[in-house]
Amino acid sequence: ALFALLGGMWFPFDSGSTLQKIGEYIPSYWISQAARVGVGAPAWSAKGWLVIAVWTVVAALAASRAYERDTKRV
């Protein structure tokens, strides 16, 4: 829910606002931008792909670490 709030999925950002600048570094912002591309908005920039890639790597590393920690207890 916090990512959705900061990513602008619950309400639109004003162009150039501080929340928009913060939201551009959260994957939910780019997911909402993907929905807009489907209805004629311009395609993602390289920044969007980079943000999604970095968050994917971070999430995969966190999941891997949690899996290793959990399997050591068994």
PDB file of C-alpha atoms in Angstrom:
ATOM      1  CA  ALA A   1       0.000   0.000   0.000  1.00  0.00           C
ATOM      2  CA  LEU A   2       2.866   2.374   0.743  1.00  0.00           C
ATOM      3  CA  PHE A   3       4.417   1.725  -2.667  1.00  0.00           C
ATOM      4  CA  ALA A   4       1.057   2.343  -4.323  1.00  0.00           C
ATOM      5  CA  LEU A   5       0.656   5.604  -2.430  1.00  0.00           C
ATOM      6  CA  LEU A   6       4.164   6.831  -3.215  1.00  0.00           C
ATOM      7  CA  GLY A   7       3.970   5.539  -6.778  1.00  0.00           C
ATOM      8  CA  GLY A   8       0.924   7.625  -7.602  1.00  0.00           C
ATOM      9  CA  MET A   9      -1.540   4.797  -8.080  1.00  0.00           C
ATOM     10  CA  TRP A  10      -4.141   6.238  -5.685  1.00  0.00           C
ATOM     11  CA  PHE A  11      -4.049   9.808  -6.950  1.00  0.00           C
ATOM     12  CA  PRO A  12      -2.285  11.575  -9.805  1.00  0.00           C
ATOM     13  CA  PHE A  13       0.873  13.592  -9.207  1.00  0.00           C
ATOM     14  CA  ASP A  14       1.318  17.147 -10.332  1.00  0.00           C
ATOM     15  CA  SER A  15       4.038  17.342 -12.955  1.00  0.00           C
ATOM     16  CA  GLY A  16       7.364  18.158 -11.297  1.00  0.00           C
ATOM     17  CA  SER A  17       6.095  17.764  -7.734  1.00  0.00           C
ATOM     18  CA  THR A  18       8.251  16.338  -4.969  1.00  0.00           C
ATOM     19  CA  LEU A  19       6.029  13.261  -4.715  1.00  0.00           C
ATOM     20  CA  GLN A  20       6.457  12.610  -8.427  1.00  0.00           C
ATOM     21  CA  LYS A  21      10.235  12.821  -8.086  1.00  0.00           C
ATOM     22  CA  ILE A  22      10.106  10.326  -5.209  1.00  0.00           C
ATOM     23  CA  GLY A  23       7.637   8.112  -7.065  1.00  0.00           C
ATOM     24  CA  GLU A  24       9.921   7.792 -10.068  1.00  0.00           C
ATOM     25  CA  TYR A  25      12.217   5.587  -7.964  1.00  0.00           C
ATOM     26  CA  ILE A  26       9.452   3.190  -6.927  1.00  0.00           C
ATOM     27  CA  PRO A  27       8.352   0.310  -9.167  1.00  0.00           C
ATOM     28  CA  SER A  28       4.626   0.966  -8.720  1.00  0.00           C
ATOM     29  CA  TYR A  29       5.041   4.333 -10.450  1.00  0.00           C
ATOM     30  CA  TRP A  30       6.386   2.617 -13.556  1.00  0.00           C
ATOM     31  CA  ILE A  31       3.715  -0.077 -13.440  1.00  0.00           C
ATOM     32  CA  SER A  32       1.077   2.640 -13.523  1.00  0.00           C
ATOM     33  CA  GLN A  33       2.967   4.250 -16.417  1.00  0.00           C
ATOM     34  CA  ALA A  34       2.812   0.924 -18.277  1.00  0.00           C
ATOM     35  CA  ALA A  35      -0.973   1.051 -18.082  1.00  0.00           C
ATOM     36  CA  ARG A  36      -0.891   4.505 -19.648  1.00  0.00           C
ATOM     37  CA  VAL A  37       1.326   3.291 -22.505  1.00  0.00           C
ATOM     38  CA  GLY A  38      -1.474   0.898 -23.434  1.00  0.00           C
ATOM     39  CA  VAL A  39      -3.789   3.828 -24.085  1.00  0.00           C
ATOM     40  CA  GLY A  40      -1.395   5.905 -26.163  1.00  0.00           C
ATOM     41  CA  ALA A  41       1.070   7.531 -23.758  1.00  0.00           C
ATOM     42  CA  PRO A  42       4.758   7.546 -24.723  1.00  0.00           C
ATOM     43  CA  ALA A  43       6.866   4.474 -23.919  1.00  0.00           C
ATOM     44  CA  TRP A  44       8.970   4.158 -20.774  1.00  0.00           C
ATOM     45  CA  SER A  45      12.313   5.873 -20.612  1.00  0.00           C
ATOM     46  CA  ALA A  46      15.520   4.034 -19.787  1.00  0.00           C
ATOM     47  CA  LYS A  47      15.084   5.281 -16.219  1.00  0.00           C
ATOM     48  CA  GLY A  48      11.877   3.255 -15.895  1.00  0.00           C
ATOM     49  CA  TRP A  49      13.535   0.066 -17.043  1.00  0.00           C
ATOM     50  CA  LEU A  50      16.492   0.697 -14.734  1.00  0.00           C
ATOM     51  CA  VAL A  51      14.247   1.262 -11.702  1.00  0.00           C
ATOM     52  CA  ILE A  52      12.329  -1.959 -12.395  1.00  0.00           C
ATOM     53  CA  ALA A  53      15.580  -3.915 -12.930  1.00  0.00           C
ATOM     54  CA  VAL A  54      17.166  -2.648  -9.699  1.00  0.00           C
ATOM     55  CA  TRP A  55      14.061  -3.391  -7.613  1.00  0.00           C
ATOM     56  CA  THR A  56      13.850  -6.866  -9.184  1.00  0.00           C
ATOM     57  CA  VAL A  57      17.446  -7.631  -8.219  1.00  0.00           C
ATOM     58  CA  VAL A  58      16.963  -6.263  -4.694  1.00  0.00           C
ATOM     59  CA  ALA A  59      13.776  -8.287  -4.192  1.00  0.00           C
ATOM     60  CA  ALA A  60      15.417 -11.463  -5.559  1.00  0.00           C
ATOM     61  CA  LEU A  61      18.389 -11.053  -3.217  1.00  0.00           C
ATOM     62  CA  ALA A  62      16.095 -10.467  -0.238  1.00  0.00           C
ATOM     63  CA  ALA A  63      14.015 -13.537  -1.124  1.00  0.00           C
ATOM     64  CA  SER A  64      17.143 -15.648  -1.553  1.00  0.00           C
ATOM     65  CA  ARG A  65      18.499 -14.531   1.799  1.00  0.00           C
ATOM     66  CA  ALA A  66      15.169 -15.200   3.520  1.00  0.00           C
ATOM     67  CA  TYR A  67      14.999 -18.660   1.916  1.00  0.00           C
ATOM     68  CA  GLU A  68      18.514 -19.534   3.066  1.00  0.00           C
ATOM     69  CA  ARG A  69      17.810 -18.300   6.593  1.00  0.00           C
ATOM     70  CA  ASP A  70      14.568 -20.249   6.751  1.00  0.00           C
ATOM     71  CA  THR A  71      16.021 -23.516   5.466  1.00  0.00           C
ATOM     72  CA  LYS A  72      18.853 -23.374   8.041  1.00  0.00           C
ATOM     73  CA  ARG A  73      16.268 -23.661  10.826  1.00  0.00           C
ATOM     74  CA  VAL A  74      14.945 -26.982   9.532  1.00  0.00           C
TER      75      VAL A  74
END
